[in-house]
Amino acid sequence: QVQLVESGGGLVQPGGSLRLSCVGSGFTLALYSVGWFRQAPGKEREEIACFSHEGGFTYYADSVKGRFTISRDTTKNTAFLQMNSLKPEDTAVYYCATRLGPGRRCPKGAMDYWGKGILVTVSP
């Protein structure tokens, strides 16, 4: 049974950092692209970072570029999202998801498996 479990969320002050983890089970992470998404209240879920299994290509949304870093440790079947210089507008539920299909992006509608999400709140 495939499962993705996020951890590392919580409350942080503006300018602070958090590291999200996404532990996978029931599949081999190295064979999949991994994406991080977020959904703020009243907004659609958006792709913010993707680590493609095709050559390790990475994608970042403009809103997080230069502040967030996606990575993975295939020995632990785990993906990470390092988030620095956090802003109040980064407040959202964050999800990890994986897909086996080709491509360098992680289209929201094409992901195969999803975690349940974890809340990140950026507030003084």
Short mmCIF file of C-alpha atoms in Angstrom, two decimals:
data_model
loop_
_atom_site.label_atom_id
_atom_site.label_comp_id
_atom_site.label_asym_id
_atom_site.label_seq_id
_atom_site.Cartn_x
_atom_site.Cartn_y
_atom_site.Cartn_z
CA GLN A 1 0.00 0.00 0.00
CA VAL A 2 1.42 3.32 -1.09
CA GLN A 3 1.59 6.00 1.56
CA LEU A 4 3.08 9.48 1.84
CA VAL A 5 3.35 11.16 5.22
CA GLU A 6 4.37 14.78 5.67
CA SER A 7 5.94 16.18 8.83
CA GLY A 8 7.79 19.27 10.02
CA GLY A 9 5.06 21.85 9.77
CA GLY A 10 3.94 24.24 12.45
CA LEU A 11 4.02 27.88 13.50
CA VAL A 12 7.00 30.05 12.60
CA GLN A 13 7.68 33.77 12.67
CA PRO A 14 8.23 35.75 9.49
CA GLY A 15 11.80 35.36 8.32
CA GLY A 16 12.09 31.96 9.94
CA SER A 17 12.72 28.53 8.46
CA LEU A 18 11.08 25.13 8.41
CA ARG A 19 12.01 21.83 6.85
CA LEU A 20 9.19 19.63 5.66
CA SER A 21 9.71 15.92 5.21
CA CYS A 22 7.69 13.46 3.15
CA VAL A 23 8.27 9.81 3.92
CA GLY A 24 7.12 7.34 1.32
CA SER A 25 6.26 3.68 1.77
CA GLY A 26 5.05 0.97 -0.56
CA PHE A 27 6.99 2.27 -3.54
CA THR A 28 10.51 3.29 -4.56
CA LEU A 29 10.83 7.05 -4.42
CA ALA A 30 13.85 7.11 -6.71
CA LEU A 31 11.66 6.03 -9.63
CA TYR A 32 9.17 8.85 -9.15
CA SER A 33 9.07 12.59 -9.53
CA VAL A 34 8.21 14.32 -6.27
CA GLY A 35 6.27 17.53 -5.97
CA TRP A 36 5.38 19.87 -3.16
CA PHE A 37 2.10 21.73 -3.34
CA ARG A 38 0.31 24.13 -1.08
CA GLN A 39 -3.22 25.31 -0.61
CA ALA A 40 -4.02 28.52 1.21
CA PRO A 41 -7.53 29.24 2.52
CA GLY A 42 -9.85 30.14 -0.33
CA LYS A 43 -7.26 29.37 -2.99
CA GLU A 44 -6.53 26.50 -5.33
CA ARG A 45 -3.81 24.00 -4.63
CA GLU A 46 -0.65 25.06 -6.46
CA GLU A 47 2.59 23.35 -7.45
CA ILE A 48 5.48 25.10 -5.75
CA ALA A 49 8.38 22.71 -6.32
CA CYS A 50 9.11 19.57 -8.27
CA PHE A 51 12.04 17.16 -8.32
CA SER A 52 11.87 15.21 -11.55
CA HIS A 53 13.06 11.62 -11.75
CA GLU A 54 14.31 12.57 -15.22
CA GLY A 55 17.84 13.71 -14.51
CA GLY A 56 17.01 15.34 -11.20
CA PHE A 57 15.61 18.48 -12.82
CA THR A 58 14.03 20.84 -10.31
CA TYR A 59 11.26 23.38 -10.76
CA TYR A 60 10.19 26.19 -8.43
CA ALA A 61 7.25 28.53 -8.61
CA ASP A 62 8.25 32.18 -8.80
CA SER A 63 6.70 32.79 -5.40
CA VAL A 64 9.22 30.49 -3.66
CA LYS A 65 12.23 30.61 -5.97
CA GLY A 66 15.40 31.44 -4.06
CA ARG A 67 13.79 30.69 -0.69
CA PHE A 68 12.67 27.06 -0.91
CA THR A 69 14.75 24.02 -1.85
CA ILE A 70 13.42 20.60 -2.77
CA SER A 71 15.57 17.54 -2.28
CA ARG A 72 15.29 13.85 -1.63
CA ASP A 73 17.15 11.05 0.11
CA THR A 74 16.44 7.88 -1.82
CA THR A 75 18.12 5.75 0.85
CA LYS A 76 15.38 6.88 3.24
CA ASN A 77 12.62 7.07 0.63
CA THR A 78 12.10 10.62 1.79
CA ALA A 79 11.69 13.99 0.12
CA PHE A 80 12.29 17.35 1.75
CA LEU A 81 11.28 20.95 1.33
CA GLN A 82 13.61 23.43 3.02
CA MET A 83 11.77 26.70 3.47
CA ASN A 84 13.73 29.83 4.37
CA SER A 85 12.80 33.50 4.71
CA LEU A 86 9.20 32.54 5.31
CA LYS A 87 6.49 35.13 4.77
CA PRO A 88 2.91 35.33 6.07
CA GLU A 89 1.71 34.61 2.54
CA ASP A 90 3.42 31.21 2.75
CA THR A 91 0.78 30.15 5.25
CA ALA A 92 -1.00 27.13 3.80
CA VAL A 93 -1.48 23.39 4.01
CA TYR A 94 1.50 21.77 2.29
CA TYR A 95 1.23 18.49 0.43
CA CYS A 96 3.75 16.16 -1.13
CA ALA A 97 2.84 14.01 -4.09
CA THR A 98 4.54 11.66 -6.50
CA ARG A 99 4.15 10.62 -10.11
CA LEU A 100 5.73 7.96 -12.27
CA GLY A 101 5.02 9.62 -15.62
CA PRO A 102 7.50 11.48 -17.82
CA GLY A 103 8.24 15.18 -17.68
CA ARG A 104 10.07 17.75 -15.64
CA ARG A 105 7.04 19.20 -13.93
CA CYS A 106 4.56 17.88 -11.42
CA PRO A 107 1.13 18.77 -12.80
CA LYS A 108 -1.44 18.76 -10.03
CA GLY A 109 -3.85 16.60 -12.04
CA ALA A 110 -1.22 14.06 -13.03
CA MET A 111 0.12 13.07 -9.62
CA ASP A 112 -0.33 9.44 -8.67
CA TYR A 113 -0.14 9.58 -4.89
CA TRP A 114 -0.74 12.31 -2.31
CA GLY A 115 0.02 12.84 1.31
CA LYS A 116 -2.66 14.16 3.64
CA GLY A 117 -0.99 17.53 4.06
CA ILE A 118 0.50 19.49 6.91
CA LEU A 119 -0.21 23.02 8.10
CA VAL A 120 2.42 25.74 7.98
CA THR A 121 1.54 29.02 9.65
CA VAL A 122 3.79 32.05 9.33
CA SER A 123 2.80 34.69 11.85
CA PRO A 124 4.44 37.05 14.38
#
